[in-house]
PDB file of C-alpha atoms and ligand atoms in Angstrom:
ATOM      1  CA  MET E  61      12.741 -13.410  11.036  1.00 84.00           C
ATOM      2  CA  GLU E  62      15.913 -14.704  10.955  1.00 92.00           C
ATOM      3  CA  LYS E  63      19.394 -11.901  10.562  1.00 94.00           C
ATOM      4  CA  GLU E  64      20.538 -14.277   8.074  1.00 95.00           C
ATOM      5  CA  THR E  65      17.307 -13.595   5.551  1.00 96.00           C
ATOM      6  CA  ILE E  66      17.411  -9.752   6.173  1.00 97.00           C
ATOM      7  CA  LYS E  67      21.098  -9.638   5.072  1.00 97.00           C
ATOM      8  CA  LYS E  68      20.634 -11.463   2.224  1.00 97.00           C
ATOM      9  CA  ALA E  69      17.489  -9.128   1.360  1.00 97.00           C
ATOM     10  CA  VAL E  70      19.990  -6.078   1.789  1.00 97.00           C
ATOM     11  CA  GLU E  71      22.839  -7.624  -0.120  1.00 97.00           C
ATOM     12  CA  HIS E  72      19.913  -8.107  -3.176  1.00 97.00           C
ATOM     13  CA  TYR E  73      18.751  -5.285  -3.010  1.00 97.00           C
ATOM     14  CA  ALA E  74      22.796  -3.451  -3.425  1.00 96.00           C
ATOM     15  CA  PHE E  75      23.226  -5.720  -6.154  1.00 96.00           C
ATOM     16  CA  GLN E  76      20.139  -4.748  -8.025  1.00 96.00           C
ATOM     17  CA  THR E  77      20.732  -1.198  -7.769  1.00 96.00           C
ATOM     18  CA  GLY E  78      23.908  -0.534  -7.572  1.00 96.00           C
ATOM     19  CA  LYS E  79      23.150   1.457  -4.108  1.00 96.00           C
ATOM     20  CA  ARG E  80      23.524   1.097  -0.913  1.00 96.00           C
ATOM     21  CA  LEU E  81      20.343   0.849   1.366  1.00 97.00           C
ATOM     22  CA  ASN E  82      20.531   4.012   3.663  1.00 97.00           C
ATOM     23  CA  PRO E  83      16.687   4.480   4.903  1.00 98.00           C
ATOM     24  CA  LYS E  84      15.937   8.193   5.617  1.00 98.00           C
ATOM     25  CA  ALA E  85      12.509   7.815   5.059  1.00 98.00           C
ATOM     26  CA  VAL E  86       9.205   4.915   5.410  1.00 98.00           C
ATOM     27  CA  LEU E  87       6.962   5.371   2.589  1.00 98.00           C
ATOM     28  CA  PHE E  88       3.537   3.519   4.092  1.00 98.00           C
ATOM     29  CA  ASP E  89       0.532   1.927   2.050  1.00 96.00           C
ATOM     30  CA  MET E  90      -2.620   2.806   3.983  1.00 95.00           C
ATOM     31  CA  ASP E  91      -5.269   0.497   3.588  1.00 94.00           C
ATOM     32  CA  GLY E  92      -4.608  -2.822   4.570  1.00 96.00           C
ATOM     33  CA  VAL E  93      -1.144  -1.785   6.016  1.00 97.00           C
ATOM     34  CA  LEU E  94      -1.955   0.899   8.267  1.00 97.00           C
ATOM     35  CA  TYR E  95      -5.689   0.072   8.456  1.00 96.00           C
ATOM     36  CA  ASP E  96      -7.528  -3.071   8.656  1.00 96.00           C
ATOM     37  CA  SER E  97      -9.457  -2.199   5.991  1.00 94.00           C
ATOM     38  CA  MET E  98      -9.578  -4.039   2.746  1.00 95.00           C
ATOM     39  CA  ARG E  99     -12.486  -6.042   3.856  1.00 95.00           C
ATOM     40  CA  HIS E 100     -14.273  -3.298   3.879  1.00 95.00           C
ATOM     41  CA  HIS E 101     -13.369  -2.145   0.609  1.00 95.00           C
ATOM     42  CA  ALA E 102     -13.718  -5.864  -0.588  1.00 96.00           C
ATOM     43  CA  ARG E 103     -17.455  -6.165   0.413  1.00 97.00           C
ATOM     44  CA  SER E 104     -18.077  -2.619  -1.183  1.00 97.00           C
ATOM     45  CA  TRP E 105     -16.815  -3.515  -4.306  1.00 97.00           C
ATOM     46  CA  MET E 106     -18.879  -6.999  -4.515  1.00 98.00           C
ATOM     47  CA  GLU E 107     -22.231  -4.937  -3.546  1.00 98.00           C
ATOM     48  CA  ILE E 108     -21.678  -2.860  -6.651  1.00 97.00           C
ATOM     49  CA  SER E 109     -20.789  -5.703  -8.782  1.00 98.00           C
ATOM     50  CA  ALA E 110     -23.880  -7.562  -7.887  1.00 98.00           C
ATOM     51  CA  ARG E 111     -25.971  -4.250  -8.422  1.00 97.00           C
ATOM     52  CA  HIS E 112     -24.406  -3.607 -12.261  1.00 97.00           C
ATOM     53  CA  HIS E 113     -24.260  -7.312 -12.997  1.00 97.00           C
ATOM     54  CA  LEU E 114     -20.150  -7.191 -13.428  1.00 98.00           C
ATOM     55  CA  LEU E 115     -18.753 -10.518 -12.851  1.00 98.00           C
ATOM     56  CA  ALA E 116     -16.304 -10.233  -9.975  1.00 98.00           C
ATOM     57  CA  GLU E 117     -15.223 -12.267  -6.847  1.00 96.00           C
ATOM     58  CA  GLU E 118     -13.853 -11.173  -3.732  1.00 95.00           C
ATOM     59  CA  LYS E 119      -9.931 -11.830  -4.507  1.00 94.00           C
ATOM     60  CA  ASP E 120     -10.288 -10.030  -7.655  1.00 96.00           C
ATOM     61  CA  PHE E 121     -10.285  -6.789  -5.187  1.00 96.00           C
ATOM     62  CA  TYR E 122      -7.016  -7.758  -3.711  1.00 96.00           C
ATOM     63  CA  LEU E 123      -5.449  -8.418  -6.367  1.00 94.00           C
ATOM     64  CA  TRP E 124      -6.306  -5.428  -7.686  1.00 93.00           C
ATOM     65  CA  GLU E 125      -6.034  -3.091  -4.664  1.00 93.00           C
ATOM     66  CA  GLY E 126      -3.812   0.067  -5.036  1.00 86.00           C
ATOM     67  CA  GLN E 127      -4.801   1.343  -8.939  1.00 85.00           C
ATOM     68  CA  THR E 128      -7.242   4.006  -9.231  1.00 85.00           C
ATOM     69  CA  GLY E 129     -10.844   3.041  -8.457  1.00 89.00           C
ATOM     70  CA  ALA E 130     -11.483   3.836 -12.043  1.00 90.00           C
ATOM     71  CA  GLY E 131      -8.900   1.534 -13.163  1.00 90.00           C
ATOM     72  CA  THR E 132     -10.824  -1.366 -10.832  1.00 94.00           C
ATOM     73  CA  ILE E 133     -14.410   0.050 -12.621  1.00 97.00           C
ATOM     74  CA  ASN E 134     -12.304  -0.897 -15.893  1.00 96.00           C
ATOM     75  CA  ALA E 135     -11.280  -4.356 -15.320  1.00 96.00           C
ATOM     76  CA  LEU E 136     -14.620  -5.447 -14.514  1.00 98.00           C
ATOM     77  CA  PHE E 137     -16.284  -3.617 -17.409  1.00 98.00           C
ATOM     78  CA  GLN E 138     -13.803  -5.235 -19.873  1.00 98.00           C
ATOM     79  CA  ARG E 139     -13.850  -8.718 -18.495  1.00 97.00           C
ATOM     80  CA  THR E 140     -18.051  -8.620 -18.132  1.00 98.00           C
ATOM     81  CA  PHE E 141     -18.983  -6.105 -21.508  1.00 97.00           C
ATOM     82  CA  HIS E 142     -15.531  -6.574 -23.079  1.00 98.00           C
ATOM     83  CA  ARG E 143     -15.416  -2.415 -23.302  1.00 98.00           C
ATOM     84  CA  ASP E 144     -13.885  -0.068 -21.681  1.00 97.00           C
ATOM     85  CA  ALA E 145     -16.515   1.592 -19.090  1.00 97.00           C
ATOM     86  CA  THR E 146     -17.136   5.284 -20.172  1.00 97.00           C
ATOM     87  CA  GLU E 147     -16.094   8.092 -17.885  1.00 97.00           C
ATOM     88  CA  ALA E 148     -19.487   8.747 -16.306  1.00 98.00           C
ATOM     89  CA  GLU E 149     -20.047   5.169 -15.692  1.00 97.00           C
ATOM     90  CA  LYS E 150     -16.296   4.863 -13.686  1.00 96.00           C
ATOM     91  CA  GLN E 151     -17.635   8.127 -11.987  1.00 96.00           C
ATOM     92  CA  ASP E 152     -20.717   6.807 -10.595  1.00 97.00           C
ATOM     93  CA  LEU E 153     -20.060   3.392 -10.144  1.00 97.00           C
ATOM     94  CA  TYR E 154     -17.131   4.966  -8.109  1.00 95.00           C
ATOM     95  CA  ALA E 155     -19.335   7.485  -6.168  1.00 95.00           C
ATOM     96  CA  GLU E 156     -21.487   4.644  -5.316  1.00 97.00           C
ATOM     97  CA  LYS E 157     -18.428   2.264  -4.232  1.00 96.00           C
ATOM     98  CA  ALA E 158     -17.042   5.455  -1.977  1.00 93.00           C
ATOM     99  CA  ALA E 159     -20.608   5.918  -0.265  1.00 95.00           C
ATOM    100  CA  LEU E 160     -20.725   2.280   0.365  1.00 96.00           C
ATOM    101  CA  PHE E 161     -17.124   2.395   1.779  1.00 94.00           C
ATOM    102  CA  THR E 162     -18.018   4.982   4.158  1.00 92.00           C
ATOM    103  CA  ARG E 163     -21.239   3.284   5.466  1.00 95.00           C
ATOM    104  CA  TYR E 164     -19.217  -0.003   6.193  1.00 96.00           C
ATOM    105  CA  ASN E 165     -15.751   1.627   7.294  1.00 93.00           C
ATOM    106  CA  ASP E 166     -14.802   0.904  10.783  1.00 92.00           C
ATOM    107  CA  GLY E 167     -11.869   2.724  10.786  1.00 92.00           C
ATOM    108  CA  ASN E 168     -10.046   0.306  12.936  1.00 95.00           C
ATOM    109  CA  PRO E 169      -6.510   0.588  12.285  1.00 97.00           C
ATOM    110  CA  MET E 170      -4.182  -2.148  11.521  1.00 98.00           C
ATOM    111  CA  PRO E 171      -2.919  -4.409  14.792  1.00 98.00           C
ATOM    112  CA  GLY E 172       0.849  -3.879  14.880  1.00 98.00           C
ATOM    113  CA  ALA E 173       0.766  -0.555  12.567  1.00 98.00           C
ATOM    114  CA  ALA E 174       1.403   2.142  15.692  1.00 98.00           C
ATOM    115  CA  ASP E 175       3.936  -0.397  17.025  1.00 98.00           C
ATOM    116  CA  VAL E 176       5.542  -0.039  13.702  1.00 98.00           C
ATOM    117  CA  LEU E 177       5.303   3.516  13.395  1.00 98.00           C
ATOM    118  CA  ARG E 178       7.006   4.000  17.068  1.00 98.00           C
ATOM    119  CA  VAL E 179       9.850   1.946  16.207  1.00 98.00           C
ATOM    120  CA  VAL E 180      10.397   3.815  12.927  1.00 98.00           C
ATOM    121  CA  ARG E 181      10.261   6.997  14.850  1.00 97.00           C
ATOM    122  CA  SER E 182      12.723   5.831  17.386  1.00 97.00           C
ATOM    123  CA  PHE E 183      15.112   5.490  14.512  1.00 97.00           C
ATOM    124  CA  GLY E 184      14.721   8.919  13.573  1.00 97.00           C
ATOM    125  CA  LEU E 185      13.042   8.277   9.943  1.00 98.00           C
ATOM    126  CA  GLN E 186      10.109  10.416   8.091  1.00 97.00           C
ATOM    127  CA  ARG E 187       6.630   8.557   8.018  1.00 98.00           C
ATOM    128  CA  VAL E 188       5.007   9.119   4.269  1.00 97.00           C
ATOM    129  CA  VAL E 189       1.580   7.975   3.353  1.00 96.00           C
ATOM    130  CA  VAL E 190       1.693   6.778  -0.146  1.00 95.00           C
ATOM    131  CA  THR E 191      -2.417   6.072  -1.056  1.00 90.00           C
ATOM    132  CA  GLY E 192      -4.842   5.562  -3.901  1.00 82.00           C
ATOM    133  CA  SER E 193      -7.653   6.478  -1.635  1.00 80.00           C
ATOM    134  CA  GLY E 194      -9.647   9.897  -1.953  1.00 75.00           C
ATOM    135  CA  GLN E 195     -11.103  10.421   1.360  1.00 71.00           C
ATOM    136  CA  ARG E 196     -11.376  13.719   2.604  1.00 70.00           C
ATOM    137  CA  SER E 197     -10.153  14.797   6.077  1.00 77.00           C
ATOM    138  CA  LEU E 198      -7.472  11.931   5.350  1.00 82.00           C
ATOM    139  CA  LEU E 199      -4.968  13.768   7.486  1.00 83.00           C
ATOM    140  CA  ASP E 200      -7.939  14.064  10.405  1.00 88.00           C
ATOM    141  CA  LYS E 201      -8.125  10.389  10.513  1.00 91.00           C
ATOM    142  CA  LEU E 202      -4.454   9.660  10.522  1.00 94.00           C
ATOM    143  CA  GLU E 203      -3.560  12.204  13.584  1.00 93.00           C
ATOM    144  CA  HIS E 204      -6.646  10.250  15.434  1.00 94.00           C
ATOM    145  CA  SER E 205      -5.088   6.961  14.896  1.00 96.00           C
ATOM    146  CA  PHE E 206      -1.640   7.833  14.823  1.00 96.00           C
ATOM    147  CA  PRO E 207      -1.075  11.306  16.813  1.00 95.00           C
ATOM    148  CA  GLY E 208       1.620  13.310  15.808  1.00 93.00           C
ATOM    149  CA  CYS E 209       3.413  10.569  13.080  1.00 95.00           C
ATOM    150  CA  PHE E 210       2.263  12.462   9.710  1.00 94.00           C
ATOM    151  CA  SER E 211       1.975  15.700   8.195  1.00 91.00           C
ATOM    152  CA  THR E 212      -0.112  16.786   5.488  1.00 88.00           C
ATOM    153  CA  ASP E 213       2.841  17.909   3.310  1.00 90.00           C
ATOM    154  CA  LYS E 214       3.951  14.180   3.737  1.00 93.00           C
ATOM    155  CA  MET E 215       1.026  12.983   2.363  1.00 93.00           C
ATOM    156  CA  VAL E 216       0.423  11.185  -1.670  1.00 92.00           C
ATOM    157  CA  THR E 217      -3.253  10.702  -1.904  1.00 89.00           C
ATOM    158  CA  ALA E 218      -5.645  10.195  -5.198  1.00 83.00           C
ATOM    159  CA  PHE E 219      -5.437  13.742  -5.616  1.00 85.00           C
ATOM    160  CA  ASP E 220      -1.691  13.682  -6.214  1.00 88.00           C
ATOM    161  CA  VAL E 221      -1.378  11.165  -8.301  1.00 85.00           C
ATOM    162  CA  LYS E 222      -2.293  10.902 -12.042  1.00 84.00           C
ATOM    163  CA  ILE E 223      -1.491   7.335 -13.155  1.00 86.00           C
ATOM    164  CA  GLY E 224      -1.509   4.878  -9.888  1.00 85.00           C
ATOM    165  CA  LYS E 225      -0.256   1.953  -8.923  1.00 90.00           C
ATOM    166  CA  PRO E 226       1.423  -0.451  -9.746  1.00 93.00           C
ATOM    167  CA  HIS E 227       2.877   2.569 -11.963  1.00 95.00           C
ATOM    168  CA  PRO E 228       5.937   3.711  -9.666  1.00 97.00           C
ATOM    169  CA  GLU E 229       4.640   7.325  -9.509  1.00 95.00           C
ATOM    170  CA  PRO E 230       3.252   7.530  -6.183  1.00 95.00           C
ATOM    171  CA  TYR E 231       6.399   5.996  -4.680  1.00 97.00           C
ATOM    172  CA  TRP E 232       8.290   9.015  -7.063  1.00 97.00           C
ATOM    173  CA  MET E 233       5.792  11.958  -5.706  1.00 97.00           C
ATOM    174  CA  GLY E 234       6.517   9.630  -1.513  1.00 97.00           C
ATOM    175  CA  LEU E 235      10.388  10.150  -2.270  1.00 98.00           C
ATOM    176  CA  GLN E 236       9.912  14.289  -3.497  1.00 97.00           C
ATOM    177  CA  LYS E 237       7.692  14.631  -0.580  1.00 96.00           C
ATOM    178  CA  ALA E 238      10.505  13.254   1.544  1.00 97.00           C
ATOM    179  CA  GLY E 239      12.927  14.603  -0.399  1.00 98.00           C
ATOM    180  CA  VAL E 240      15.341  11.262  -0.405  1.00 98.00           C
ATOM    181  CA  ALA E 241      16.680   9.095  -3.071  1.00 98.00           C
ATOM    182  CA  PRO E 242      15.093   5.687  -4.109  1.00 98.00           C
ATOM    183  CA  HIS E 243      17.931   3.882  -1.836  1.00 98.00           C
ATOM    184  CA  GLU E 244      17.382   6.435   1.236  1.00 98.00           C
ATOM    185  CA  ALA E 245      13.668   4.899   1.599  1.00 98.00           C
ATOM    186  CA  ILE E 246      11.461   2.157   2.491  1.00 98.00           C
ATOM    187  CA  VAL E 247       8.115   0.832   1.066  1.00 98.00           C
ATOM    188  CA  VAL E 248       6.004  -0.849   3.309  1.00 98.00           C
ATOM    189  CA  GLU E 249       3.157  -2.591   1.259  1.00 98.00           C
ATOM    190  CA  ASN E 250       0.301  -5.492   1.093  1.00 97.00           C
ATOM    191  CA  ALA E 251      -0.754  -5.611  -2.364  1.00 97.00           C
ATOM    192  CA  PRO E 252       1.029  -6.668  -5.165  1.00 97.00           C
ATOM    193  CA  MET E 253       0.292  -4.096  -7.425  1.00 96.00           C
ATOM    194  CA  GLY E 254       1.522  -1.741  -4.468  1.00 96.00           C
ATOM    195  CA  VAL E 255       5.023  -3.929  -4.169  1.00 98.00           C
ATOM    196  CA  HIS E 256       5.154  -3.734  -7.992  1.00 98.00           C
ATOM    197  CA  ALA E 257       4.713   0.209  -7.680  1.00 97.00           C
ATOM    198  CA  GLY E 258       7.486   0.058  -4.780  1.00 98.00           C
ATOM    199  CA  VAL E 259      10.162  -1.879  -6.497  1.00 98.00           C
ATOM    200  CA  ALA E 260       9.746  -0.062 -10.006  1.00 98.00           C
ATOM    201  CA  ALA E 261      10.457   2.619  -8.101  1.00 98.00           C
ATOM    202  CA  GLY E 262      13.801   1.199  -7.334  1.00 98.00           C
ATOM    203  CA  ILE E 263      12.756   1.100  -3.578  1.00 98.00           C
ATOM    204  CA  PHE E 264      13.485  -1.590  -1.027  1.00 98.00           C
ATOM    205  CA  THR E 265      10.054  -3.098  -0.717  1.00 98.00           C
ATOM    206  CA  ILE E 266       8.686  -4.798   2.373  1.00 98.00           C
ATOM    207  CA  ALA E 267       5.566  -6.819   2.066  1.00 98.00           C
ATOM    208  CA  VAL E 268       2.654  -7.429   4.524  1.00 98.00           C
ATOM    209  CA  ASN E 269       0.566  -9.753   3.818  1.00 98.00           C
ATOM    210  CA  THR E 270      -2.470  -8.724   5.766  1.00 97.00           C
ATOM    211  CA  GLY E 271      -5.271 -10.434   3.682  1.00 95.00           C
ATOM    212  CA  PRO E 272      -6.311 -13.502   1.797  1.00 95.00           C
ATOM    213  CA  LEU E 273      -3.907 -13.239  -0.698  1.00 96.00           C
ATOM    214  CA  SER E 274      -1.008 -16.113  -1.064  1.00 97.00           C
ATOM    215  CA  ASP E 275       2.931 -15.432   0.128  1.00 97.00           C
ATOM    216  CA  ALA E 276       3.287 -15.836  -3.669  1.00 97.00           C
ATOM    217  CA  ASP E 277       1.256 -13.083  -5.089  1.00 96.00           C
ATOM    218  CA  LEU E 278       3.429 -10.290  -2.902  1.00 97.00           C
ATOM    219  CA  GLN E 279       6.963 -12.852  -3.912  1.00 97.00           C
ATOM    220  CA  LYS E 280       6.525 -12.499  -7.359  1.00 97.00           C
ATOM    221  CA  GLU E 281       6.505  -8.734  -7.519  1.00 97.00           C
ATOM    222  CA  GLY E 282       9.489  -8.293  -6.221  1.00 97.00           C
ATOM    223  CA  ALA E 283       8.962  -7.550  -2.546  1.00 98.00           C
ATOM    224  CA  HIS E 284      12.738  -8.159  -0.925  1.00 98.00           C
ATOM    225  CA  LEU E 285      11.469  -8.825   2.449  1.00 98.00           C
ATOM    226  CA  LEU E 286       7.878 -10.690   3.499  1.00 98.00           C
ATOM    227  CA  PHE E 287       6.135 -10.585   6.774  1.00 98.00           C
ATOM    228  CA  PRO E 288       3.149 -11.986   8.330  1.00 98.00           C
ATOM    229  CA  SER E 289       1.734  -8.988  10.191  1.00 98.00           C
ATOM    230  CA  MET E 290       2.777  -5.747  11.372  1.00 98.00           C
ATOM    231  CA  ASP E 291       3.487  -6.957  14.520  1.00 98.00           C
ATOM    232  CA  ALA E 292       6.023  -9.229  12.654  1.00 98.00           C
ATOM    233  CA  LEU E 293       7.515  -6.457  11.295  1.00 98.00           C
ATOM    234  CA  ALA E 294       7.460  -3.757  14.209  1.00 98.00           C
ATOM    235  CA  HIS E 295       9.451  -6.808  15.879  1.00 98.00           C
ATOM    236  CA  SER E 296      11.964  -7.452  13.491  1.00 98.00           C
ATOM    237  CA  PHE E 297      12.566  -3.536  12.109  1.00 98.00           C
ATOM    238  CA  PRO E 298      15.521  -2.910  14.329  1.00 97.00           C
ATOM    239  CA  LEU E 299      17.405  -6.065  13.521  1.00 97.00           C
ATOM    240  CA  LEU E 300      16.605  -4.855   9.692  1.00 98.00           C
ATOM    241  CA  MET E 301      18.158  -1.366  10.916  1.00 97.00           C
ATOM    242  CA  ASP E 302      20.993  -3.348  12.586  1.00 97.00           C
ATOM    243  CA  VAL E 303      21.716  -5.246   9.290  1.00 96.00           C
ATOM    244  CA  ILE E 304      21.832  -2.079   7.416  1.00 96.00           C
ATOM    245  CA  HIS E 305      24.253   0.060   9.341  1.00 91.00           C
ATOM    246  CA  PHE E 306      26.199  -2.877   9.856  1.00 85.00           C
ATOM    247  CA  THR E 307      27.145  -4.925   7.197  1.00 73.00           C
TER     248      THR E 307
HETATM  249 CA1   CA B 300      -3.098  -1.337   0.699  1.00 80.97          CA
END
């Protein structure tokens, strides 16, 4: 990525928020950023939709990615039956979906994610995971994939959040866990609702387009920078830090 593009993004952030970006922490979304898992989520949701005669197409699950499972189930019920899902329906369908995901998920990290984490660590920045996922033993999984990168007190999961993305709440909690202000953090997100949440929390938000959506789907939510992959972000991250510290 061109230095000029990065410079413009950093200046735009300062203009937007009245604060100069001074990162001390990077808040990472999980699915589609750290793990190449969205295809397995989408496949599980499509099977659940077919099983329960809910109107759905694969792209829905990328557009709705980041919100809670209950939110996705409710959206499907609204579209198909023009009513909200009951609490029991939400719980049952989410349990079925989670079981399918566990079966299909191969646990493969996103290509380039380890490189991004290595570069982020080399600049002495904290790493925080901010996810709507409620998988048990998430830290074990992260420790296995990215040894030494995360700790249990630096994670926001489905057990912490009440509202979920696109609301800024999960990222507010991430800032709190890192002990930093919005202009002292960077968000890395792959989903439109996640980008929306990061921007709404007042944080410099980097989109990585690792799925089937268009760049415009992420840009229209206000992403400050957009990369085609985590590899590309790893490559440009030192330049971003250089621009931040010397402009
Ligand atoms: Ca995601």
